[in-house]
Amino acid sequence: MPIPTNWQLEEQAGIVRLNDPDQKITIALLSVEEADLAKAIELGWQQADPSFTLTPDDSQEMPAPNGVEKALVAAYDTKNTAQTTIALAQLHEGMAYLMLVQGENTTIAKRQSQVGIIQSGFTILALNQTTLSADQRVDVGPELISELESFIQAEQAEYKIPGVSVAIVQDGQIVYSKGFGVRDVVSQAPMDADTQMMIGSTGKSLTTLLMATLVDQGKLDWDTPVVELLPNFKVKDPEITKQITVRHLVCACTGVPRRDYEMIFNAEDLDAQGIIASVADFEFFTDFGEAFQYSNQMVAIGGFAAAAASGGELTQLDQTFAQALTERVLKPMGMNSTTLDQAAVEASPNHALPHGLDLVNATYQTLPISMEFAIKGVAPAGATEWSTANDMGNYLITLLNHGITPSGQRLVSDENLAVLWEPQIAIDAKSSYGLGWMISDYHGLEFIAHGGTTFGFSSEFAFIPEANIGIVVLTNGQYANHIATSISDRYFELAFDQPSKAAETSAYTAQSIEQSLGEIAKNIVPELDLASVEPLLGSYTNAALGDVSLLLSGEELWLDIGAIQTQFKPVLNEQGQPDGYLSVTPPFTGIPFKTGVDANNQPTLTMDLGSETYLFTRKP
């Protein structure tokens, strides 16, 4: 079992205990000879903490790792909303292997990847591990395609995803590409492999590829301090500002937390310079290299640093980045349908519409394309890139050809392509983050991937270099990453004749999402009490998120943040008492707001996201 950086370990009486550096998370690891996992968990708590008397509030079987007979997760209601207590159990040959977790929610959110390192690294040594070699690969053929298409169609129907587009690359060729379903639920226009969809964070790797080409040309160095390229760049700590290099911007290893809502709420005011300025007050959750922390703002700044290195004016970094990416990366790879331009997408006869999930009706509804371009200030992080399965197939060919494009042109050196795939920080015990890529292994073979999600699209892009195969999956549905990933997983299972786990894993993820949304939805009050809402209407402000307005449209309550609007409905707590409001329409489905009053008896709104809490005060 790996020990995360700066965590403390103590072993006593067969129990291993780990504590985070702040002493706010305790994890106990032990084994109990008991085949009934629920009973084993109870026995485990008795050994680890004799004073523990809670019974599980919820227990759920989860997909078991290969060789494990059964796995169970149990959650407990501690009556303290700031605390989390869970138990994980795995059964192997009559022995239950347990992980018991207690901790503060905010600390768990900040150190989620380190908790993941412990969870994924808690290995049962008695298990037989499957190891594969590249020569065991099964080539794409009618039988494999038939199995894969049946799986795609079943997953799409089960989870009501409007459309899916897939491309598979093998030995330098796109050997399969096809669309399933529709481009949008209104027109019912069919999806195909040339339908444009957003790729989301999968586009981060295109940004780091652009950076690699500039390093090849001597215009950039991975260890160049960012302030040399972007003089206005700074974070809260002046010393850390000086230390941050180009590499740090795209490695997810600096300790900068994920603060997406700050870029979304301020989208109308954030261009490249605005994004650079926005991190000036960022504090770091963890030290450099201590924990995986995913920041869209930092990657975007990495893209703007590349734009500056390419010769762009500091006042035109948005345009320079788009131009540099198109001319230096996309066109050479033959990705002619890939664009960052809203007008080009809207003019295309073959583009999909984004679909968001409505919490009240549990159905997908179309969203305007303009909503997907609302956060264009972080374009280098994958916020505005539209592509197709076939275009992304050309990208896959280039990567698997070690930097040689489908037309035979050398785009990037093998050396700097390899730098992108070097692990920089552990995500968990079995995977790491490189420079815009997630690096793991597939039964002993190096496995490189990245997914993406936007307001109304989800994607997955994965390949195994040694086996010379890869797949891209694009979908036009919010919260559909488990579908895209399951399709990718199923392909690799078929490609190496492995037992099918993809459907089970996808079903578990979908069930967890549905259960979470269902728990929220059942507490929604259908009718709005206009009398109680009237005093709340008006404009509010928050130092980090800017100005918002709470307004009535007919008998519906809406929050307007400028580029995006979302409907709110009142919710009840477990005791049936009013407990604030919840966003029920995409793209912000499921965000809670609590109401209150300040010292001047003016109404306030509080948005609590776990790791961050934002208080909005009434504007004069």
Coordinates of C-alpha atoms in Angstrom, one line a residue:
M1 CA 0.0 0.0 0.0
P2 CA 1.5 3.4 -1.0
I3 CA 1.6 6.2 1.5
P4 CA 0.7 9.7 0.2
T5 CA 3.3 12.5 0.6
N6 CA 3.4 13.9 4.1
W7 CA 0.8 11.5 5.5
Q8 CA 1.6 9.7 8.8
L9 CA 1.4 5.9 9.2
E10 CA 0.9 3.9 12.4
E11 CA 0.6 0.1 12.6
Q12 CA -0.7 -1.6 15.7
A13 CA -2.5 -4.9 16.5
G14 CA -3.0 -5.8 12.8
I15 CA -4.5 -2.4 11.9
V16 CA -2.7 0.2 9.8
R17 CA -3.8 3.8 10.4
L18 CA -3.1 6.8 8.2
N19 CA -3.6 10.4 9.0
D20 CA -3.4 13.4 6.6
P21 CA -0.9 16.2 7.3
D22 CA -3.6 18.3 9.0
Q23 CA -4.8 15.4 11.1
K24 CA -8.4 15.8 9.8
I25 CA -8.7 12.5 8.0
T26 CA -8.2 9.1 9.6
I27 CA -8.1 5.9 7.5
A28 CA -7.9 2.4 9.0
L29 CA -6.9 -0.6 7.0
L30 CA -7.4 -4.2 8.3
S31 CA -8.7 -7.6 7.4
V32 CA -11.4 -9.7 9.0
E33 CA -12.1 -13.4 8.5
E34 CA -15.8 -13.0 7.6
A35 CA -17.5 -13.7 4.2
D36 CA -20.5 -11.5 5.0
L37 CA -19.2 -8.1 4.1
A38 CA -21.8 -6.1 6.1
K39 CA -20.9 -8.1 9.2
A40 CA -17.2 -7.8 8.4
I41 CA -17.5 -4.0 8.3
E42 CA -19.2 -4.1 11.7
L43 CA -16.5 -6.3 13.1
G44 CA -13.9 -4.0 11.6
W45 CA -15.2 -0.9 13.3
Q46 CA -15.3 -2.8 16.6
Q47 CA -11.6 -3.5 16.2
A48 CA -10.5 -0.1 14.8
D49 CA -12.7 2.1 17.1
P50 CA -14.6 0.3 19.9
S51 CA -16.6 3.5 20.6
F52 CA -18.1 3.5 17.1
T53 CA -21.8 2.6 17.3
L54 CA -23.3 3.9 14.0
T55 CA -25.2 1.6 11.6
P56 CA -24.9 2.2 7.9
D57 CA -27.3 4.7 6.4
D58 CA -26.7 3.3 3.0
S59 CA -24.9 0.2 1.7
Q60 CA -24.3 -0.6 -2.0
E61 CA -22.5 -3.4 -3.8
M62 CA -19.9 -2.0 -6.2
P63 CA -18.0 -3.6 -9.2
A64 CA -15.4 -5.9 -7.8
P65 CA -11.8 -5.7 -9.1
N66 CA -10.6 -8.8 -11.0
G67 CA -10.1 -11.7 -8.6
V68 CA -12.3 -10.1 -5.9
E69 CA -15.5 -12.0 -5.3
K70 CA -17.6 -9.1 -4.0
A71 CA -17.2 -5.5 -3.0
L72 CA -19.3 -3.3 -0.7
V73 CA -19.4 0.4 0.3
A74 CA -21.2 1.6 3.4
A75 CA -22.0 5.2 4.2
Y76 CA -23.0 6.5 7.7
D77 CA -25.1 9.4 8.8
T78 CA -23.0 11.1 11.5
K79 CA -25.6 13.9 12.0
N80 CA -22.7 16.2 11.2
T81 CA -22.9 17.5 7.6
A82 CA -19.3 18.6 7.8
Q83 CA -18.0 15.0 8.3
T84 CA -17.9 11.9 6.2
T85 CA -17.7 8.4 7.4
I86 CA -17.6 5.5 5.0
A87 CA -16.4 1.9 4.9
L88 CA -15.1 -0.1 1.9
A89 CA -14.9 -3.9 1.9
Q90 CA -13.6 -6.5 -0.6
L91 CA -14.0 -10.3 -0.2
H92 CA -11.4 -12.8 -1.3
E93 CA -11.5 -16.5 -0.3
G94 CA -13.4 -15.9 3.0
M95 CA -11.3 -12.9 4.1
A96 CA -12.8 -9.3 4.1
Y97 CA -10.3 -6.5 3.4
L98 CA -11.5 -3.3 4.9
M99 CA -10.8 0.5 4.5
L100 CA -12.6 2.6 7.1
V101 CA -12.6 6.4 6.5
Q102 CA -13.5 9.3 8.8
G103 CA -12.8 12.9 8.0
E104 CA -13.8 16.5 7.4
N105 CA -15.5 17.0 4.0
T106 CA -13.5 20.1 3.1
T107 CA -10.2 18.2 3.8
I108 CA -11.3 15.1 1.9
A109 CA -12.2 17.4 -1.0
K110 CA -8.8 19.0 -0.9
R111 CA -7.0 15.7 -0.6
Q112 CA -9.3 13.5 -2.7
S113 CA -6.5 12.2 -4.9
Q114 CA -4.4 11.2 -1.9
V115 CA -7.3 9.3 -0.4
G116 CA -7.6 7.7 -3.8
I117 CA -4.0 6.7 -3.7
I118 CA -4.7 4.8 -0.5
Q119 CA -7.9 3.2 -1.8
S120 CA -6.5 2.1 -5.1
G121 CA -3.2 1.0 -3.7
F122 CA -4.7 -1.1 -0.9
T123 CA -3.8 -4.3 -2.7
I124 CA -4.7 -7.9 -1.8
L125 CA -1.4 -9.7 -2.4
A126 CA -3.1 -13.1 -2.7
L127 CA -4.8 -12.1 -5.9
N128 CA -3.5 -13.3 -9.3
Q129 CA -2.9 -10.4 -11.6
T130 CA -3.5 -10.6 -15.3
T131 CA -0.5 -9.4 -17.4
L132 CA -0.9 -8.9 -21.1
S133 CA 1.5 -8.3 -24.0
A134 CA 1.0 -6.4 -27.2
D135 CA 1.2 -9.5 -29.3
Q136 CA -2.0 -10.8 -27.7
R137 CA -4.0 -8.0 -29.4
V138 CA -7.1 -9.1 -31.3
D139 CA -7.4 -7.2 -34.6
V140 CA -10.6 -5.3 -35.4
G141 CA -12.9 -7.5 -37.5
P142 CA -16.6 -8.3 -38.0
E143 CA -16.9 -10.3 -34.7
L144 CA -15.3 -7.6 -32.6
I145 CA -17.3 -4.8 -34.3
S146 CA -20.6 -6.7 -33.8
E147 CA -19.9 -7.1 -30.1
L148 CA -18.9 -3.5 -29.7
E149 CA -21.8 -2.1 -31.6
S150 CA -24.3 -4.2 -29.6
F151 CA -22.7 -2.8 -26.4
I152 CA -22.8 0.8 -27.7
Q153 CA -26.5 0.5 -28.7
A154 CA -27.4 -1.1 -25.3
E155 CA -25.6 1.5 -23.3
Q156 CA -27.1 4.4 -25.4
A157 CA -30.6 3.0 -25.0
E158 CA -30.2 2.3 -21.3
Y159 CA -29.0 5.7 -20.4
K160 CA -30.9 7.7 -23.1
I161 CA -27.9 9.4 -24.5
P162 CA -29.0 11.3 -27.7
G163 CA -25.9 10.4 -29.8
V164 CA -22.5 8.7 -29.8
S165 CA -19.7 8.8 -32.4
V166 CA -16.7 6.4 -32.3
A167 CA -13.5 6.0 -34.2
I168 CA -10.9 3.2 -33.7
V169 CA -7.3 3.4 -34.9
Q170 CA -5.1 0.3 -35.4
D171 CA -1.6 0.2 -37.0
G172 CA -1.7 3.8 -38.3
Q173 CA -5.2 3.6 -39.9
I174 CA -8.8 4.5 -38.9
V175 CA -10.2 1.0 -39.2
Y176 CA -13.6 1.8 -37.9
S177 CA -15.7 4.9 -37.4
K178 CA -19.5 5.3 -37.0
G179 CA -22.2 7.4 -35.4
F180 CA -25.1 6.2 -33.4
G181 CA -28.3 8.0 -32.5
V182 CA -29.1 11.6 -33.3
R183 CA -27.4 15.0 -33.4
D184 CA -30.2 16.5 -31.3
V185 CA -33.5 15.3 -29.9
V186 CA -35.6 17.9 -31.6
S187 CA -34.6 17.5 -35.3
Q188 CA -33.6 13.8 -34.9
A189 CA -30.9 14.3 -37.5
P190 CA -28.7 11.2 -37.6
M191 CA -25.2 11.2 -36.0
D192 CA -22.2 10.1 -38.0
A193 CA -18.4 10.0 -37.6
D194 CA -18.1 13.5 -39.1
T195 CA -20.5 15.2 -36.8
Q196 CA -18.9 18.0 -34.9
M197 CA -19.1 17.8 -31.1
M198 CA -17.2 19.4 -28.2
I199 CA -14.3 17.4 -26.9
G200 CA -14.0 19.2 -23.5
S201 CA -10.8 18.5 -21.5
T202 CA -9.6 16.0 -24.1
G203 CA -8.4 19.2 -25.8
K204 CA -5.9 19.8 -23.0
S205 CA -3.6 17.4 -24.7
L206 CA -3.8 19.4 -27.9
T207 CA -2.6 22.4 -26.0
T208 CA 0.4 20.5 -24.5
L209 CA 1.1 19.1 -28.0
L210 CA 1.3 22.7 -29.3
M211 CA 3.7 23.5 -26.4
A212 CA 5.8 20.5 -27.4
T213 CA 6.1 21.7 -31.0
L214 CA 7.3 25.1 -29.7
V215 CA 9.9 23.4 -27.5
D216 CA 11.1 21.5 -30.6
Q217 CA 11.5 24.8 -32.4
G218 CA 13.4 26.4 -29.5
K219 CA 10.7 29.0 -28.9
L220 CA 9.8 27.5 -25.5
D221 CA 11.4 25.4 -22.8
W222 CA 9.5 23.3 -20.3
D223 CA 11.3 24.9 -17.4
T224 CA 10.9 28.5 -18.5
P225 CA 9.4 30.6 -15.6
V226 CA 6.0 31.7 -16.6
V227 CA 6.7 35.3 -15.7
E228 CA 9.2 35.5 -18.5
L229 CA 6.5 34.9 -21.0
L230 CA 3.5 36.5 -19.2
P231 CA 4.9 39.3 -17.0
N232 CA 1.5 39.9 -15.4
F233 CA 1.2 36.3 -14.1
K234 CA 1.1 35.9 -10.4
V235 CA -0.4 33.8 -7.6
K236 CA -1.0 34.9 -4.0
D237 CA 2.5 33.9 -2.8
P238 CA 5.2 35.9 -4.6
E239 CA 7.9 33.3 -4.1
I240 CA 5.7 30.6 -5.6
T241 CA 5.0 32.9 -8.5
K242 CA 8.7 33.0 -9.4
Q243 CA 8.9 29.2 -9.1
I244 CA 6.1 28.3 -11.5
T245 CA 7.3 27.1 -14.9
V246 CA 5.6 26.3 -18.1
R247 CA 5.6 22.6 -17.2
H248 CA 3.9 23.4 -13.9
L249 CA 0.9 25.0 -15.6
V250 CA -0.1 21.7 -17.3
C251 CA 1.0 19.1 -14.8
A252 CA -1.8 19.3 -12.2
C253 CA 1.0 19.1 -9.6
T254 CA 1.2 22.6 -8.2
G255 CA -1.5 22.4 -5.5
V256 CA -3.8 24.9 -7.2
P257 CA -7.4 23.8 -6.5
R258 CA -10.2 23.4 -9.0
R259 CA -12.2 26.6 -9.1
D260 CA -14.3 26.2 -12.2
Y261 CA -17.3 28.3 -10.9
E262 CA -15.1 31.4 -10.7
M263 CA -14.4 31.2 -14.4
I264 CA -18.0 30.2 -15.3
F265 CA -19.7 33.0 -13.3
N266 CA -17.3 35.6 -14.6
A267 CA -17.3 34.2 -18.2
E268 CA -18.5 37.4 -19.9
D269 CA -15.5 39.4 -18.4
L270 CA -12.7 36.8 -18.8
D271 CA -10.5 36.9 -21.9
A272 CA -6.9 35.6 -21.8
Q273 CA -5.7 38.5 -19.7
G274 CA -8.7 38.2 -17.4
I275 CA -7.9 34.5 -16.8
I276 CA -4.3 35.3 -16.0
A277 CA -5.3 38.0 -13.6
S278 CA -8.0 35.7 -12.0
V279 CA -5.4 33.5 -10.3
A280 CA -3.7 36.3 -8.5
D281 CA -5.5 35.5 -5.2
F282 CA -5.3 31.7 -5.6
E283 CA -4.2 29.9 -2.5
F284 CA -2.7 26.4 -2.9
F285 CA -4.5 23.5 -1.2
T286 CA -1.2 21.5 -1.1
D287 CA 2.5 21.9 -1.6
F288 CA 4.2 21.6 -5.0
G289 CA 4.2 17.9 -6.0
E290 CA 2.2 16.8 -2.9
A291 CA -1.1 16.0 -4.5
F292 CA -3.0 15.9 -7.8
Q293 CA -5.0 19.2 -8.2
Y294 CA -6.8 19.8 -11.4
S295 CA -7.0 23.4 -12.5
N296 CA -8.6 24.6 -15.8
Q297 CA -7.3 28.1 -15.3
M298 CA -3.7 26.9 -15.0
V299 CA -3.9 24.9 -18.2
A300 CA -5.5 27.8 -20.0
I301 CA -2.6 30.0 -18.9
G302 CA -0.2 27.3 -20.2
G303 CA -1.9 27.7 -23.6
F304 CA -1.6 31.5 -23.4
A305 CA 2.1 31.2 -22.5
A306 CA 2.5 29.0 -25.6
A307 CA 0.8 31.7 -27.6
A308 CA 3.2 34.3 -26.3
A309 CA 6.1 32.1 -27.1
S310 CA 4.9 31.7 -30.7
G311 CA 5.3 35.4 -31.1
G312 CA 1.8 36.6 -30.2
E313 CA 1.0 40.0 -28.8
L314 CA 0.1 39.9 -25.1
T315 CA -3.1 41.8 -25.8
Q316 CA -4.2 39.3 -28.4
L317 CA -3.4 35.9 -26.7
D318 CA -6.9 34.5 -27.3
Q319 CA -6.7 34.9 -31.0
T320 CA -3.0 34.0 -31.2
F321 CA -3.7 30.7 -29.3
A322 CA -6.5 29.7 -31.7
Q323 CA -4.4 30.6 -34.7
A324 CA -1.3 28.8 -33.4
L325 CA -3.2 25.6 -32.5
T326 CA -4.9 25.6 -35.9
E327 CA -1.9 26.2 -38.0
R328 CA 0.8 24.4 -36.0
V329 CA -1.3 21.4 -34.8
L330 CA -4.7 20.8 -36.3
K331 CA -4.1 21.4 -40.0
P332 CA -0.9 19.4 -40.2
M333 CA -2.8 16.4 -38.7
G334 CA -5.7 16.7 -41.2
M335 CA -8.1 17.8 -38.5
N336 CA -10.0 20.1 -40.9
S337 CA -13.3 19.9 -39.1
T338 CA -11.9 20.8 -35.7
T339 CA -12.4 24.4 -34.7
L340 CA -12.6 26.9 -31.8
D341 CA -14.9 29.2 -33.7
Q342 CA -18.6 29.5 -32.8
A343 CA -19.6 30.9 -36.2
A344 CA -17.9 28.0 -38.0
V345 CA -19.7 25.5 -35.9
E346 CA -23.1 27.1 -36.4
A347 CA -22.5 27.3 -40.1
S348 CA -21.7 23.7 -40.4
P349 CA -24.5 21.4 -41.7
N350 CA -23.2 18.5 -39.5
H351 CA -22.9 19.6 -35.9
A352 CA -24.6 18.2 -32.8
L353 CA -26.4 20.2 -30.2
P354 CA -25.4 20.0 -26.5
H355 CA -27.9 18.3 -24.2
G356 CA -28.2 19.0 -20.5
L357 CA -30.0 17.0 -17.9
D358 CA -33.2 18.4 -16.4
L359 CA -33.4 17.4 -12.7
V360 CA -37.1 17.6 -12.4
N361 CA -38.0 15.5 -15.5
A362 CA -34.8 13.5 -15.6
T363 CA -34.6 14.0 -19.4
Y364 CA -32.1 15.5 -21.8
Q365 CA -32.9 18.8 -23.3
T366 CA -31.1 20.8 -26.0
L367 CA -29.0 23.8 -25.0
P368 CA -28.0 26.7 -27.2
I369 CA -24.5 26.4 -28.8
S370 CA -23.8 29.9 -27.4
M371 CA -23.8 28.4 -23.9
E372 CA -20.9 26.1 -24.8
F373 CA -18.9 29.2 -25.8
A374 CA -19.7 31.1 -22.7
I375 CA -16.3 30.2 -21.0
K376 CA -14.2 30.9 -24.1
G377 CA -11.6 32.6 -21.8
V378 CA -10.2 29.1 -20.9
A379 CA -10.2 27.8 -24.5
P380 CA -6.7 26.2 -24.1
A381 CA -8.2 24.0 -21.4
G382 CA -10.6 22.5 -23.9
A383 CA -13.5 24.9 -23.3
T384 CA -14.3 25.7 -27.0
E385 CA -12.9 23.0 -29.2
W386 CA -15.3 21.1 -31.5
S387 CA -14.1 18.1 -33.4
T388 CA -15.3 14.9 -35.0
A389 CA -14.6 11.2 -34.4
N390 CA -12.7 11.0 -37.7
D391 CA -10.6 14.1 -37.0
M392 CA -9.7 12.8 -33.5
G393 CA -8.8 9.5 -35.3
N394 CA -6.2 11.4 -37.2
Y395 CA -4.9 12.8 -33.9
L396 CA -4.7 9.2 -32.6
I397 CA -2.7 8.2 -35.7
T398 CA -0.2 10.9 -35.1
L399 CA 0.3 10.0 -31.5
L400 CA 0.6 6.2 -32.2
N401 CA 3.0 7.1 -35.1
H402 CA 5.3 8.8 -32.5
G403 CA 4.6 12.3 -33.9
I404 CA 4.2 11.5 -37.6
T405 CA 0.9 12.8 -39.1
P406 CA -1.3 10.7 -41.4
S407 CA 0.3 12.5 -44.4
G408 CA 3.8 11.5 -43.2
Q409 CA 4.9 14.9 -41.8
R410 CA 6.9 15.1 -38.6
L411 CA 4.8 17.2 -36.3
V412 CA 6.6 16.8 -33.0
S413 CA 9.8 15.0 -31.9
D414 CA 9.6 11.6 -30.3
E415 CA 11.5 13.1 -27.4
N416 CA 9.0 15.9 -26.6
L417 CA 6.0 13.7 -27.2
A418 CA 7.5 11.3 -24.6
V419 CA 7.8 14.3 -22.2
L420 CA 4.0 14.7 -22.4
W421 CA 3.5 11.1 -21.2
E422 CA 6.0 11.3 -18.3
P423 CA 4.1 10.9 -15.0
Q424 CA 4.3 14.2 -13.1
I425 CA 2.0 13.5 -10.1
A426 CA 0.1 10.5 -8.8
I427 CA -3.7 10.6 -9.3
D428 CA -4.1 7.4 -7.4
A429 CA -1.9 4.3 -6.8
K430 CA -2.4 3.1 -10.3
S431 CA -2.5 6.2 -12.4
S432 CA -0.6 9.5 -12.8
Y433 CA -1.0 12.8 -14.6
G434 CA 1.5 13.7 -17.3
L435 CA 1.3 17.0 -19.3
G436 CA -2.3 17.0 -20.4
W437 CA -2.6 13.2 -20.2
M438 CA -3.6 10.5 -17.6
I439 CA -1.1 7.7 -17.5
S440 CA -1.8 4.3 -16.2
D441 CA -1.5 0.7 -17.3
Y442 CA -3.8 -1.9 -18.8
H443 CA -2.7 -5.3 -17.4
G444 CA 0.9 -4.3 -17.7
L445 CA 0.7 -2.2 -20.9
E446 CA 1.1 1.5 -20.8
F447 CA -2.4 3.1 -21.1
I448 CA -2.7 6.8 -22.0
A449 CA -6.1 8.6 -21.9
H450 CA -8.0 11.8 -21.2
G451 CA -11.7 12.4 -20.9
G452 CA -13.7 15.6 -21.3
T453 CA -17.0 17.1 -20.2
T454 CA -18.8 20.3 -21.0
F455 CA -22.3 21.7 -20.3
G456 CA -23.7 19.3 -22.9
F457 CA -21.0 16.9 -24.2
S458 CA -18.8 14.1 -22.9
S459 CA -15.8 12.4 -24.5
E460 CA -13.1 9.8 -24.0
F461 CA -9.8 9.4 -25.8
A462 CA -7.6 6.4 -25.0
F463 CA -4.7 4.4 -26.5
I464 CA -2.1 1.8 -25.9
P465 CA 1.1 2.8 -27.7
E466 CA 2.8 -0.6 -27.5
A467 CA -0.2 -2.3 -29.1
N468 CA -0.6 0.5 -31.6
I469 CA -4.4 0.8 -31.0
G470 CA -6.7 3.5 -29.6
I471 CA -10.3 4.7 -29.6
V472 CA -12.1 8.0 -29.4
V473 CA -15.7 8.3 -28.1
L474 CA -17.8 11.5 -28.4
T475 CA -21.3 12.0 -27.0
N476 CA -23.8 14.9 -26.9
G477 CA -25.0 14.4 -23.4
Q478 CA -24.2 16.0 -20.0
Y479 CA -23.0 13.6 -17.3
A480 CA -22.3 10.9 -19.9
N481 CA -18.6 10.3 -19.2
H482 CA -19.4 6.9 -17.8
I483 CA -20.9 5.9 -21.1
A484 CA -17.9 7.2 -23.1
T485 CA -15.5 5.5 -20.8
S486 CA -17.5 2.2 -20.8
I487 CA -17.4 2.1 -24.6
S488 CA -13.7 2.7 -24.5
D489 CA -13.2 0.0 -21.8
R490 CA -15.3 -2.5 -23.7
Y491 CA -13.2 -2.0 -26.9
F492 CA -10.0 -2.8 -25.0
E493 CA -11.6 -5.8 -23.4
L494 CA -12.5 -7.1 -26.8
A495 CA -9.1 -6.2 -28.2
F496 CA -7.4 -8.4 -25.6
D497 CA -10.1 -11.0 -25.1
Q498 CA -10.7 -10.0 -21.5
P499 CA -13.8 -10.7 -19.3
S500 CA -16.4 -8.0 -19.7
K501 CA -16.5 -5.5 -16.7
A502 CA -17.4 -2.4 -18.7
A503 CA -21.2 -2.7 -18.4
E504 CA -21.1 -3.5 -14.7
T505 CA -18.8 -0.5 -14.0
S506 CA -21.0 1.8 -16.1
A507 CA -24.2 0.6 -14.4
Y508 CA -22.7 1.2 -11.0
T509 CA -21.6 4.8 -11.9
A510 CA -25.0 5.5 -13.5
Q511 CA -26.7 4.1 -10.5
S512 CA -24.7 6.3 -8.2
I513 CA -25.5 9.4 -10.3
E514 CA -29.2 8.5 -10.4
Q515 CA -29.3 7.8 -6.7
S516 CA -27.6 11.1 -5.9
L517 CA -29.9 13.0 -8.2
G518 CA -32.9 11.1 -7.0
E519 CA -32.2 11.9 -3.3
I520 CA -32.0 15.5 -4.3
A521 CA -35.1 15.5 -6.5
K522 CA -37.3 13.9 -3.9
N523 CA -36.8 16.9 -1.6
I524 CA -37.8 19.4 -4.3
V525 CA -40.9 21.4 -3.6
P526 CA -42.9 21.6 -6.9
E527 CA -44.7 24.9 -6.1
L528 CA -42.9 28.2 -5.4
D529 CA -44.1 30.3 -2.4
L530 CA -44.1 33.7 -4.1
A531 CA -44.6 35.5 -0.8
S532 CA -41.4 34.0 0.6
V533 CA -39.4 34.6 -2.6
E534 CA -40.3 38.3 -3.1
P535 CA -38.0 39.7 -0.5
L536 CA -35.1 37.7 -2.0
L537 CA -35.4 39.1 -5.5
G538 CA -32.7 41.5 -6.7
S539 CA -29.0 41.7 -7.4
Y540 CA -26.2 40.1 -5.4
T541 CA -22.4 40.1 -5.5
N542 CA -19.5 37.9 -4.4
A543 CA -15.9 39.0 -4.6
A544 CA -14.8 35.8 -6.5
L545 CA -17.9 35.0 -8.5
G546 CA -19.1 38.6 -9.4
D547 CA -22.6 39.8 -9.8
V548 CA -25.8 37.7 -10.1
S549 CA -29.5 38.4 -10.1
L550 CA -32.3 36.5 -8.6
L551 CA -35.5 37.1 -10.5
L552 CA -39.0 35.8 -11.3
S553 CA -40.1 34.7 -14.7
G554 CA -43.8 34.1 -14.4
E555 CA -44.0 31.8 -11.3
E556 CA -40.5 30.4 -11.8
L557 CA -37.4 31.5 -9.9
W558 CA -34.2 32.0 -12.0
L559 CA -30.6 32.9 -11.2
D560 CA -29.0 35.0 -13.9
I561 CA -25.2 35.1 -14.0
G562 CA -25.0 36.9 -17.4
A563 CA -24.0 34.3 -20.0
I564 CA -26.0 31.6 -18.3
Q565 CA -29.3 31.3 -16.5
T566 CA -30.7 28.4 -14.4
Q567 CA -34.0 27.8 -12.7
F568 CA -34.2 27.3 -8.9
K569 CA -36.8 25.4 -6.9
P570 CA -37.2 25.3 -3.1
V571 CA -36.0 22.1 -1.3
L572 CA -36.7 20.5 2.1
N573 CA -34.2 19.0 4.5
E574 CA -34.6 15.5 6.0
Q575 CA -36.9 16.9 8.7
G576 CA -39.2 18.3 6.0
Q577 CA -38.2 21.9 6.8
P578 CA -37.4 24.5 4.1
D579 CA -33.7 24.3 3.3
G580 CA -33.0 26.8 0.6
Y581 CA -33.1 26.4 -3.2
L582 CA -31.6 24.1 -5.8
S583 CA -30.8 24.6 -9.5
V584 CA -32.9 22.1 -11.5
T585 CA -32.1 23.0 -15.1
P586 CA -28.9 22.6 -17.1
P587 CA -26.1 23.4 -17.1
F588 CA -26.0 23.9 -13.3
T589 CA -28.2 21.0 -12.3
G590 CA -28.0 20.3 -8.6
I591 CA -26.3 23.3 -7.1
P592 CA -27.7 24.3 -3.7
F593 CA -28.2 27.9 -2.4
K594 CA -29.1 28.7 1.2
T595 CA -30.7 32.0 2.2
G596 CA -29.8 34.1 5.2
V597 CA -29.5 37.7 6.4
D598 CA -26.4 39.8 7.1
A599 CA -25.7 42.2 10.0
N600 CA -27.8 44.9 8.2
N601 CA -30.8 42.5 8.0
Q602 CA -30.3 42.3 4.2
P603 CA -30.8 38.9 2.5
T604 CA -27.8 36.8 1.5
L605 CA -27.3 33.7 -0.7
T606 CA -24.7 31.0 0.1
M607 CA -23.4 28.5 -2.4
D608 CA -21.7 25.6 -0.6
L609 CA -19.7 23.3 -3.0
G610 CA -17.8 21.3 -0.3
S611 CA -14.2 22.5 -0.9
E612 CA -15.4 26.1 -1.4
T613 CA -18.2 28.2 0.0
Y614 CA -19.3 31.4 -1.7
L615 CA -21.4 34.1 0.1
F616 CA -23.4 36.5 -2.0
T617 CA -24.5 39.8 -0.4
R618 CA -27.3 42.1 -1.6
K619 CA -26.1 44.9 -3.8
P620 CA -27.1 48.4 -2.8

